[in-house]
Short mmCIF file of C-alpha atoms in Angstrom, two decimals:
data_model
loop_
_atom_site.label_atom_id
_atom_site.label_comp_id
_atom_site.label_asym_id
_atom_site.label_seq_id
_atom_site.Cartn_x
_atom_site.Cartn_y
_atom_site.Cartn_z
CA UNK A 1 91.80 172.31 104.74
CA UNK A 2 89.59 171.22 107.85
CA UNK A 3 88.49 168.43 105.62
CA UNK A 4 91.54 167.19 104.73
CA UNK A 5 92.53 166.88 108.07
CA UNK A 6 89.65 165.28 109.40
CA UNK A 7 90.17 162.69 106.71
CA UNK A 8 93.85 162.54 107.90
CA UNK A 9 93.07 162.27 111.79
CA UNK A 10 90.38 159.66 110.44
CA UNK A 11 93.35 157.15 108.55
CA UNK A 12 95.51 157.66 111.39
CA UNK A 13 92.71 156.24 114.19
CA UNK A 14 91.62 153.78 111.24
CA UNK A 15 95.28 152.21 111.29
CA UNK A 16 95.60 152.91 114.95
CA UNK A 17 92.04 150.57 116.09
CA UNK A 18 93.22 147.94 113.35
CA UNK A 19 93.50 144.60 115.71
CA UNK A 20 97.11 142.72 115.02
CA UNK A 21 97.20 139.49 113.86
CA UNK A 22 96.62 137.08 116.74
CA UNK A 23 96.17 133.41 117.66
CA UNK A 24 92.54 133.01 117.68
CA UNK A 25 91.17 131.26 120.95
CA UNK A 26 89.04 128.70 119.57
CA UNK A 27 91.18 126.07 117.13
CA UNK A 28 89.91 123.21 114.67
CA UNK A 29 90.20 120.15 116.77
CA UNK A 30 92.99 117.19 115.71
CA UNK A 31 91.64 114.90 113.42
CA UNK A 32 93.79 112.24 115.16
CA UNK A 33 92.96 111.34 118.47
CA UNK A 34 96.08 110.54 120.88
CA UNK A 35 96.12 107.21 122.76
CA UNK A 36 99.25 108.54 125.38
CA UNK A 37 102.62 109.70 123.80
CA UNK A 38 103.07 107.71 120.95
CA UNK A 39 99.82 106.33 119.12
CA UNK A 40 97.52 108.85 117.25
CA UNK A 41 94.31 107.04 115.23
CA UNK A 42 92.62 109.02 112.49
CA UNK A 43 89.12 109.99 112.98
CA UNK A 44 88.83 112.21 110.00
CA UNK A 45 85.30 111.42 108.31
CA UNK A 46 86.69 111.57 104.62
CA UNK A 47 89.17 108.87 105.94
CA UNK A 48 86.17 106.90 107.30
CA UNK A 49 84.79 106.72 104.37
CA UNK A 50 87.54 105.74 102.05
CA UNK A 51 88.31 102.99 104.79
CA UNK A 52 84.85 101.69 103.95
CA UNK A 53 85.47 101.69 100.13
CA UNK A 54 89.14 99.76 101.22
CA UNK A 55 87.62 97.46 102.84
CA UNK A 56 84.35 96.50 100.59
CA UNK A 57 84.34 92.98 98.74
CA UNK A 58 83.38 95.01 96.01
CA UNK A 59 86.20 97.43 95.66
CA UNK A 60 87.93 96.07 92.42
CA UNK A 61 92.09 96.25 92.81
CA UNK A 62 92.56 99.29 90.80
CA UNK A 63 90.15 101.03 93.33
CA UNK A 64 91.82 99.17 95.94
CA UNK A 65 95.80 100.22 95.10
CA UNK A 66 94.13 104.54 94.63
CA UNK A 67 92.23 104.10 97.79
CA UNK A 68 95.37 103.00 99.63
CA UNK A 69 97.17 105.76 98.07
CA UNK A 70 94.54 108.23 99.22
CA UNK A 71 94.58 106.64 103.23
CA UNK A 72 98.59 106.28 103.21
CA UNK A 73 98.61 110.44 102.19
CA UNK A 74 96.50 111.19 104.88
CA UNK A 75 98.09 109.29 107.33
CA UNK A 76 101.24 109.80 106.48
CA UNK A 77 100.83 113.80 106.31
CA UNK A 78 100.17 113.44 110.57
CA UNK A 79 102.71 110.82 110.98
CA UNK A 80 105.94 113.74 109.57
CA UNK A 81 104.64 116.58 111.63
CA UNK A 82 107.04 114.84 113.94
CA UNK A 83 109.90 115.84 111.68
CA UNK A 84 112.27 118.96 112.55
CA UNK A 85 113.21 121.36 109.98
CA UNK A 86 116.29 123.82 109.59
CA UNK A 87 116.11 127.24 107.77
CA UNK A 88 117.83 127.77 104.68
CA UNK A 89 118.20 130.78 102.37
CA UNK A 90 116.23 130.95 99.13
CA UNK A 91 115.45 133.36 96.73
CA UNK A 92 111.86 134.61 95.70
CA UNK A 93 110.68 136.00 92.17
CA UNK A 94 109.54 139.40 92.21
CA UNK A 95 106.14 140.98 90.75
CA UNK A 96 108.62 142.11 87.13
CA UNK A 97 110.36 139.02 86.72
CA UNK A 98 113.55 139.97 86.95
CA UNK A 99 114.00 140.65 90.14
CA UNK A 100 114.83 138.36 93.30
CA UNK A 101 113.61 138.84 96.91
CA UNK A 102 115.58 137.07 99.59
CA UNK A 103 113.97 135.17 102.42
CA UNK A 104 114.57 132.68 104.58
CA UNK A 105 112.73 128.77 104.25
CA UNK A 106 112.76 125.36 105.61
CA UNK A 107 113.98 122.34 104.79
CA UNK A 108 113.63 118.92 107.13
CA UNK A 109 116.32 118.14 108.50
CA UNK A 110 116.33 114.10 108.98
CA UNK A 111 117.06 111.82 106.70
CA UNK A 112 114.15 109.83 106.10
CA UNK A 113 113.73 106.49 104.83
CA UNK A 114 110.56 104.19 103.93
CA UNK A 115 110.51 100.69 104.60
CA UNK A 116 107.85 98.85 103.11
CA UNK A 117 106.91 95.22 104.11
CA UNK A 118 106.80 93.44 101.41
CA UNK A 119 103.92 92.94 99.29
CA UNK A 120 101.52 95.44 100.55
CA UNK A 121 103.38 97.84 101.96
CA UNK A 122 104.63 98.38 98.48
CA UNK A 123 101.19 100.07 97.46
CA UNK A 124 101.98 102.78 100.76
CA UNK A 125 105.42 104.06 99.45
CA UNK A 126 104.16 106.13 96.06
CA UNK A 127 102.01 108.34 98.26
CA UNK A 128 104.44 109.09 100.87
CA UNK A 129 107.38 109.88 98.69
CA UNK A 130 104.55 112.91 97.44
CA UNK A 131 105.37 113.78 100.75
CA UNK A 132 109.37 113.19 101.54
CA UNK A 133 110.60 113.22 97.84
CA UNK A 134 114.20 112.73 98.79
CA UNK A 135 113.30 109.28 101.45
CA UNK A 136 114.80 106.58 100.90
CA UNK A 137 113.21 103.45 99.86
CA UNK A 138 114.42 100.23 101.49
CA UNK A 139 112.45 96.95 100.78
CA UNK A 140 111.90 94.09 103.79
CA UNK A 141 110.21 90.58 102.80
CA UNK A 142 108.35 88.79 105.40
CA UNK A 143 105.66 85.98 105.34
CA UNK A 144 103.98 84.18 107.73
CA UNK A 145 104.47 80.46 108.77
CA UNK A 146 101.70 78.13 109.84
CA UNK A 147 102.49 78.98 112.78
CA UNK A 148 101.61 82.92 112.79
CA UNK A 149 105.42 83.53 113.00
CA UNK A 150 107.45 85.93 110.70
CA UNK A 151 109.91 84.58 108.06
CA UNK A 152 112.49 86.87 106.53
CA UNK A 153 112.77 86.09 102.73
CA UNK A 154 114.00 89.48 101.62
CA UNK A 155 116.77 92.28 103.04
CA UNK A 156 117.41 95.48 101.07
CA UNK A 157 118.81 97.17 104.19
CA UNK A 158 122.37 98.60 102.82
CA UNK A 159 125.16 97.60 105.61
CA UNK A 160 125.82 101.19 107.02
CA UNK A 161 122.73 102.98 108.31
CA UNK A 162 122.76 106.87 107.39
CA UNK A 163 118.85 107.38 108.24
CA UNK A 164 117.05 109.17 111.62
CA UNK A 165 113.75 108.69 110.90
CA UNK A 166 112.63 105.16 109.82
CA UNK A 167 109.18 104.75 108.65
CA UNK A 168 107.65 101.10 108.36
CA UNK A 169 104.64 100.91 105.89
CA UNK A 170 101.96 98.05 105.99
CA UNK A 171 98.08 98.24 105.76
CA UNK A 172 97.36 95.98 108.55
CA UNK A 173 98.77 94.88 111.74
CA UNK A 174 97.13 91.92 113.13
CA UNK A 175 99.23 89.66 115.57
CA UNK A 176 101.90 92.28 115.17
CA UNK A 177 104.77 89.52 114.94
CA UNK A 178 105.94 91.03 111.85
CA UNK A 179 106.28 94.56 112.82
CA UNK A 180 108.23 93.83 116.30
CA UNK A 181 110.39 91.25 113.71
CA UNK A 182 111.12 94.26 111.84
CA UNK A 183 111.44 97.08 114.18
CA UNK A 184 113.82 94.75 115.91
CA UNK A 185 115.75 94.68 112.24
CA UNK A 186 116.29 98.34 112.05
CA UNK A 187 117.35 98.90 115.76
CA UNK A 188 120.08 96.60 115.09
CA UNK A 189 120.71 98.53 112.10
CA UNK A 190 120.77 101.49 114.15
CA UNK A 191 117.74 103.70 113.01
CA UNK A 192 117.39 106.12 116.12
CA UNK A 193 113.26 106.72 115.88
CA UNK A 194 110.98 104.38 113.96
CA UNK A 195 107.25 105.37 113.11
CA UNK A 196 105.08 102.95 112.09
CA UNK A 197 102.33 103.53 109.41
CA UNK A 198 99.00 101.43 108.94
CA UNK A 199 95.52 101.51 107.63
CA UNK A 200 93.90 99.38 110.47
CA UNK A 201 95.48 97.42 113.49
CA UNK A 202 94.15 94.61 115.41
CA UNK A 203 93.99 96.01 119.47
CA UNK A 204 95.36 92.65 120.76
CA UNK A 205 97.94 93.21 118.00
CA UNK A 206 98.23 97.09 118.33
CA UNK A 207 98.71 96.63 122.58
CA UNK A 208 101.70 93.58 122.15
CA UNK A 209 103.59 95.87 119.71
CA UNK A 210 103.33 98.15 122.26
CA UNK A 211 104.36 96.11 125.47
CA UNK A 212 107.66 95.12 123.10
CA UNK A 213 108.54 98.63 121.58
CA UNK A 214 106.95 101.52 123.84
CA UNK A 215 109.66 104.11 122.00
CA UNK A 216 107.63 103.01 118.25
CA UNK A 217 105.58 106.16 117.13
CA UNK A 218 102.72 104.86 115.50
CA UNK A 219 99.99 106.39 113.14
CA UNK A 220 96.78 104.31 112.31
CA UNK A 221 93.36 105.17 110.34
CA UNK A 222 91.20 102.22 112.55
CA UNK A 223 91.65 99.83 114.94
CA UNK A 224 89.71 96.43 115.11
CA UNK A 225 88.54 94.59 118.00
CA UNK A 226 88.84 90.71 117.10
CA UNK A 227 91.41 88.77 116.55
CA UNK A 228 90.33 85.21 115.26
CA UNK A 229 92.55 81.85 116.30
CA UNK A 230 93.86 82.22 112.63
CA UNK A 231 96.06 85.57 113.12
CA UNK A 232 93.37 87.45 111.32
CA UNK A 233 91.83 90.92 112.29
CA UNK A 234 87.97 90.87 111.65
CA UNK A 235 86.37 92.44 109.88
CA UNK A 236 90.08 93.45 108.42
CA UNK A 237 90.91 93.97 104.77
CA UNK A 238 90.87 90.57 103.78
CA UNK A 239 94.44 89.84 101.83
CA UNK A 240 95.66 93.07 100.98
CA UNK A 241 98.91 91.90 99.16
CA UNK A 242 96.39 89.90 96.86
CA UNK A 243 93.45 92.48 97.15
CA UNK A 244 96.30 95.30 96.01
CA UNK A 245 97.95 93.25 92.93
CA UNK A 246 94.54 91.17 92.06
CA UNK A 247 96.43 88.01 92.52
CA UNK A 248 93.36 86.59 94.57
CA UNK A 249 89.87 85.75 93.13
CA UNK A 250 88.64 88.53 90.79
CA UNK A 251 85.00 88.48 89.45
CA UNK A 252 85.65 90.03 85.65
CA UNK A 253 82.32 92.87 84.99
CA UNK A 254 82.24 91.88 81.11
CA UNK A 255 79.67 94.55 80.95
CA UNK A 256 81.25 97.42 82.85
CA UNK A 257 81.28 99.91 80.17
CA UNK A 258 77.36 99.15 79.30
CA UNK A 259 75.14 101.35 80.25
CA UNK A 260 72.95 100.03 83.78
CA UNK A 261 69.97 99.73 81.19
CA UNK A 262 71.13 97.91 78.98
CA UNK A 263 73.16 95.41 81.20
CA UNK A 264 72.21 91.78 81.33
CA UNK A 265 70.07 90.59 84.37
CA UNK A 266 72.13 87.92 86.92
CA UNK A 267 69.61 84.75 87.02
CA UNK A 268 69.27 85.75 90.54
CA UNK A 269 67.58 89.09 90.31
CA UNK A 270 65.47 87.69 87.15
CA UNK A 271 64.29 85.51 89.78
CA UNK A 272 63.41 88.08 92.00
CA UNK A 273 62.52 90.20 89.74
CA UNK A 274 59.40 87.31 87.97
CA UNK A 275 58.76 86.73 91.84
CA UNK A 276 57.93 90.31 92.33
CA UNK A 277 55.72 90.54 89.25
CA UNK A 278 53.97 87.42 90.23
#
């Protein structure tokens, strides 16, 4: 009996001493550092790294379109913690299968919509609608002139606006022209927030996008430095519209499925290669 209730007195200080479940003190830092309210850039390593691989001559455009994927998920996965959600009642299986627990989840609350700037923003929207399923998907066309200015050569934007959350998807941002021309599209439309997504932003570019829309949210994974006379951000991406659909020049690897052994020497490392002998 006295050993029973020693074991008893034992469970009850066991359960008694057992710490509750608290906020712990020290937290893993952001992997997006905050530039004031509105800008957040990435500096995840694994997203330094795959920026390297975007950005490589040598990155063929099937590697190209998955590496963008890859970028745009972790980018946009920071971009919607802005997004508010509601609870809703759901049902959960039980343990025998036939039974059905209630509880209570979430579901967002906005309606979201993804406006890619046509062509590379195109290879941006697959990954994000893993993230917001039910967005929307409206397309926007723009080039630019000689003259580094926008042209509008394409409009899916249905007449009544039913969206809260606009998000605008291109890789690069480098005079910024285009994204003020189309922020300035959708606030006539009558989005009420727009958040701008992209892989890498010029900081001339990135600072007169800000000066002309200081209420744009904007997520990026890098920004550049230089801006050359020609409206290009160095070192960039290059094209990405032709680097993403390999309508620019493409070196074909005849040999890519031969082992490195048995591949054929280039007549410049034979070269080197007799040189070295010699």
């Amino acid at each position: 009996m006295e050993e029973k209730k020693a074991d008893e007195d034992m469970t009850t200080m066991d359960e008694t001493n057992k710490p509750a479940i608290s906020e712990s003190p020290s937290k893993l830092s952001s992997s997006f550092v905050s530039y004031g309210t509105n800008l957040h850039v990435s500096n995840h390593p694994v997203l330094a790294h795959k920026l390297s691989i975007l950005r490589s001559s040598s990155t063929s455009p099937s590697s190209f379109r998955s590496t963008l994927r890859e970028i745009t998920f972790h980018l946009g996965y920071e971009a919607t913690s802005l997004l508010t959600t509601r609870e809703i009642p759901l049902t959960v299986p039980g343990t025998n299968h036939s039974d059905h627990i209630e509880a209570t989840g979430s579901k967002i609350s906005q309606k979201i919509a993804l406006i890619p700037i046509l062509r590379s923003g195109l290879g941006m929207v697959d990954s994000m609608l893993e993230l917001v399923g039910d967005a929307r998907v409206h397309h926007i066309g723009m080039y630019r002139s000689k003259s580094l200015m926008p042209v509008q050569y394409y409009n899916r934007l249905p007449k009544k606006c039913e969206v809260d959350v606009a998000y605008i998807l291109d890789p690069l941002i480098a005079t910024s022209a285009t994204i003020i021309s189309v922020a300035g599209i959708l606030k006539k439309w009558g989005v009420p927030k727009i958040h701008v997504i992209s892989v890498i932003a010029s900081k001339q570019g990135l600072t007169e996008l800000i000066s002309h829309n200081p209420d744009l949210h904007i997520t990026l994974g890098h920004i550049d430095e230089e801006l050359n006379a020609d409206g290009d951000v160095l070192p960039g991406l290059g094209d990405s519209g032709d680097r993403l659909f390999g309508t620019g020049p493409v070196e074909e690897d005849e040999e890519g499925l031969v082992h490195p052994s048995k591949r054929k020497r280039s007549g410049s490392l034979a070269s080197e290669a007799s040189t070295s002998i010699r």
